[in-house]
Short mmCIF file of C-alpha atoms in Angstrom, two decimals:
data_model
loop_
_atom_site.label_atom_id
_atom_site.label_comp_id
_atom_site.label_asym_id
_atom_site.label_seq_id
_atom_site.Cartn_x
_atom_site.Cartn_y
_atom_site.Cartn_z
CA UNK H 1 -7.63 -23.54 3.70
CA UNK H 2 -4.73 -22.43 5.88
CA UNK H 3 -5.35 -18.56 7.36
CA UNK H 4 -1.79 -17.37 6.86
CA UNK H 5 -1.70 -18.81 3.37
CA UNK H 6 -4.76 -16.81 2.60
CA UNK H 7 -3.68 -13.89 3.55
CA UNK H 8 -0.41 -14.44 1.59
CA UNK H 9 -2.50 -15.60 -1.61
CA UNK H 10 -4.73 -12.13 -1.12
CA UNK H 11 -1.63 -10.23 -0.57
CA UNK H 12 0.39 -11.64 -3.78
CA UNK H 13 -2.69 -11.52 -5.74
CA UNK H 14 -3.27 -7.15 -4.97
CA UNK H 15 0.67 -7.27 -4.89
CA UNK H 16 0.66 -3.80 -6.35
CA UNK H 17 -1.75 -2.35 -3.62
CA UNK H 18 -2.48 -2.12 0.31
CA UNK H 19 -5.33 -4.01 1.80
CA UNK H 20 -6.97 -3.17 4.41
CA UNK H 21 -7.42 -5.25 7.49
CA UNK H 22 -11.01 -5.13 7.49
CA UNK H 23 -10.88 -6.56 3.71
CA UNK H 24 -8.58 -9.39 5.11
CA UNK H 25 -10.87 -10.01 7.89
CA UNK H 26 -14.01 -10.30 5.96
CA UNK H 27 -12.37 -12.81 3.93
CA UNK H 28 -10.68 -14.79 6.99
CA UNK H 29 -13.60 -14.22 9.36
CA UNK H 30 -11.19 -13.57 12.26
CA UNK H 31 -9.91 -10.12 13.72
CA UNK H 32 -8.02 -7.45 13.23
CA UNK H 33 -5.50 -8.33 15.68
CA UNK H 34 -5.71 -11.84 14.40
CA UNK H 35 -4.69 -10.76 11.06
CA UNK H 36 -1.76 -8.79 12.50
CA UNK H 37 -0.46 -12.17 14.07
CA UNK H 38 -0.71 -13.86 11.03
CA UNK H 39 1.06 -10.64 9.16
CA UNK H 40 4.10 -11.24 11.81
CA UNK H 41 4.31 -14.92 11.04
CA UNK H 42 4.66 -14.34 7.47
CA UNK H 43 7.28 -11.58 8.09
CA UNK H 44 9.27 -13.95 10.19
CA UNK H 45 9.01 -16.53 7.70
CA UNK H 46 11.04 -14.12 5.40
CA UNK H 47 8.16 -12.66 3.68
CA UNK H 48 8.40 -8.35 2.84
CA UNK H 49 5.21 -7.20 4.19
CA UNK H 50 4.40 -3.15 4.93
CA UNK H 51 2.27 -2.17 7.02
CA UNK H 52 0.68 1.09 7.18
CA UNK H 53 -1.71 2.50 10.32
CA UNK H 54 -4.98 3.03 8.94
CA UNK H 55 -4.30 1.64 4.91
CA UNK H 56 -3.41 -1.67 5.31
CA UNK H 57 -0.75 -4.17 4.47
CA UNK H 58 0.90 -5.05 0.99
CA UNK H 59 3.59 -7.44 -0.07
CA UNK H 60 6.73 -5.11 -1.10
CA UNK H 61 9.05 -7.93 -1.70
CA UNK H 62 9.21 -8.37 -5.68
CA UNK H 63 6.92 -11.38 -6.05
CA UNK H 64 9.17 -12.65 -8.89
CA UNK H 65 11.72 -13.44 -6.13
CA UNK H 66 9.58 -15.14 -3.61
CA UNK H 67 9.18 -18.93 -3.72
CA UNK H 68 6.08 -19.05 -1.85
CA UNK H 69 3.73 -22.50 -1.08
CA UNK H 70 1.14 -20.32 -3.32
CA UNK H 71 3.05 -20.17 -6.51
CA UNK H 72 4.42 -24.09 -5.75
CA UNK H 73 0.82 -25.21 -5.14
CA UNK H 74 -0.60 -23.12 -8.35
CA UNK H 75 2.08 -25.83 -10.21
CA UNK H 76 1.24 -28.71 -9.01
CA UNK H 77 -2.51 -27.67 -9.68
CA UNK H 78 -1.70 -26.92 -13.43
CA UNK H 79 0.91 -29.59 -14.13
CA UNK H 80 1.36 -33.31 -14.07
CA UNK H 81 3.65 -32.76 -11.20
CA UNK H 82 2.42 -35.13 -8.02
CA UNK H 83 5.43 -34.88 -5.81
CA UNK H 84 6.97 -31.12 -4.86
CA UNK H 85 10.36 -31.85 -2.31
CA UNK H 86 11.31 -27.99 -0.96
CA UNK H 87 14.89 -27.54 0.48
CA UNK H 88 16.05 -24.42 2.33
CA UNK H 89 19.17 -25.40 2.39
CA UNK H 90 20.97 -28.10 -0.44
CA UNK H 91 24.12 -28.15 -1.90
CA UNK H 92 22.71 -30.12 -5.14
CA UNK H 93 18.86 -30.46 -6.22
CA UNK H 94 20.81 -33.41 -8.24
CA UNK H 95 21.96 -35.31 -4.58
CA UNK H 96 18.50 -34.84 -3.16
CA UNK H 97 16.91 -36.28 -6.45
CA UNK H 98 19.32 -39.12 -6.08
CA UNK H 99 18.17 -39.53 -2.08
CA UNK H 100 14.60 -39.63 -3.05
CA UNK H 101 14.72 -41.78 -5.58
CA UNK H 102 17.33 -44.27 -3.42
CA UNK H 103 14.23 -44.65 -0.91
CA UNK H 104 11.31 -44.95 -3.25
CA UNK H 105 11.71 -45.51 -7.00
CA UNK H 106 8.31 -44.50 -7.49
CA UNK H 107 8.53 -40.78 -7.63
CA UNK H 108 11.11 -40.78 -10.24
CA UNK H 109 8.46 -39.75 -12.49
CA UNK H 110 6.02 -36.21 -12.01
CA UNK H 111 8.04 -34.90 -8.98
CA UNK H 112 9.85 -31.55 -8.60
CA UNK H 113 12.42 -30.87 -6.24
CA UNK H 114 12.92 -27.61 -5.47
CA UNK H 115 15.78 -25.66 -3.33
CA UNK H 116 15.87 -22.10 -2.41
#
């Protein structure tokens, strides 16, 4: 699995609490200053995450209001869906549908196309 989506997945999962580094490490097996890269990537990627010397880091964004790859993946897991097509930007879900489906018939059934 991906580092930085661990860390996200431990971070949404204790959303209500700091974790330490050293926890994050343990379950990463890299270091501290390792983990702090990965922290900055996810803040530049939009994500809310505090940081506090000596307590740790926890995600302060509401995680109601975060589309993450963690919540999208837990979907496809638990559903019939086999096709998830994310969009930062879109001015219709409906048009993209419409693109996909122009290009390969196939996926007009079990896909989700999602835009943020």
């Amino acid at each position: 699995m991906n580092t930085t989506r661990t860390i996200l997945e431990t971070l949404y999962e204790h959303k209500d609490e700091f974790i330490s580094s050293e926890y994050l490490c343990s379950k990463t097996q890299i270091s501290r200053i390792a983990i702090w890269q990965h922290i900055k990537k996810l803040q530049n990627l939009g994500y809310i995450i505090e940081a506090k010397r000596g307590v740790g880091y926890k995600l302060t964004q509401n995680p109601h209001d975060l589309l993450n790859i963690y919540e999208v993946e837990k979907l496809k897991q638990s559903t019939t869906v086999k096709n998830i097509f994310f969009f930062e930007n879109t001015t219709s879900t409906m048009d993209e549908a419409k693109k996909i489906l122009e290009n390969n018939k196939n996926l007009a059934h079990k896909s989700l196309i999602v835009a943020s």
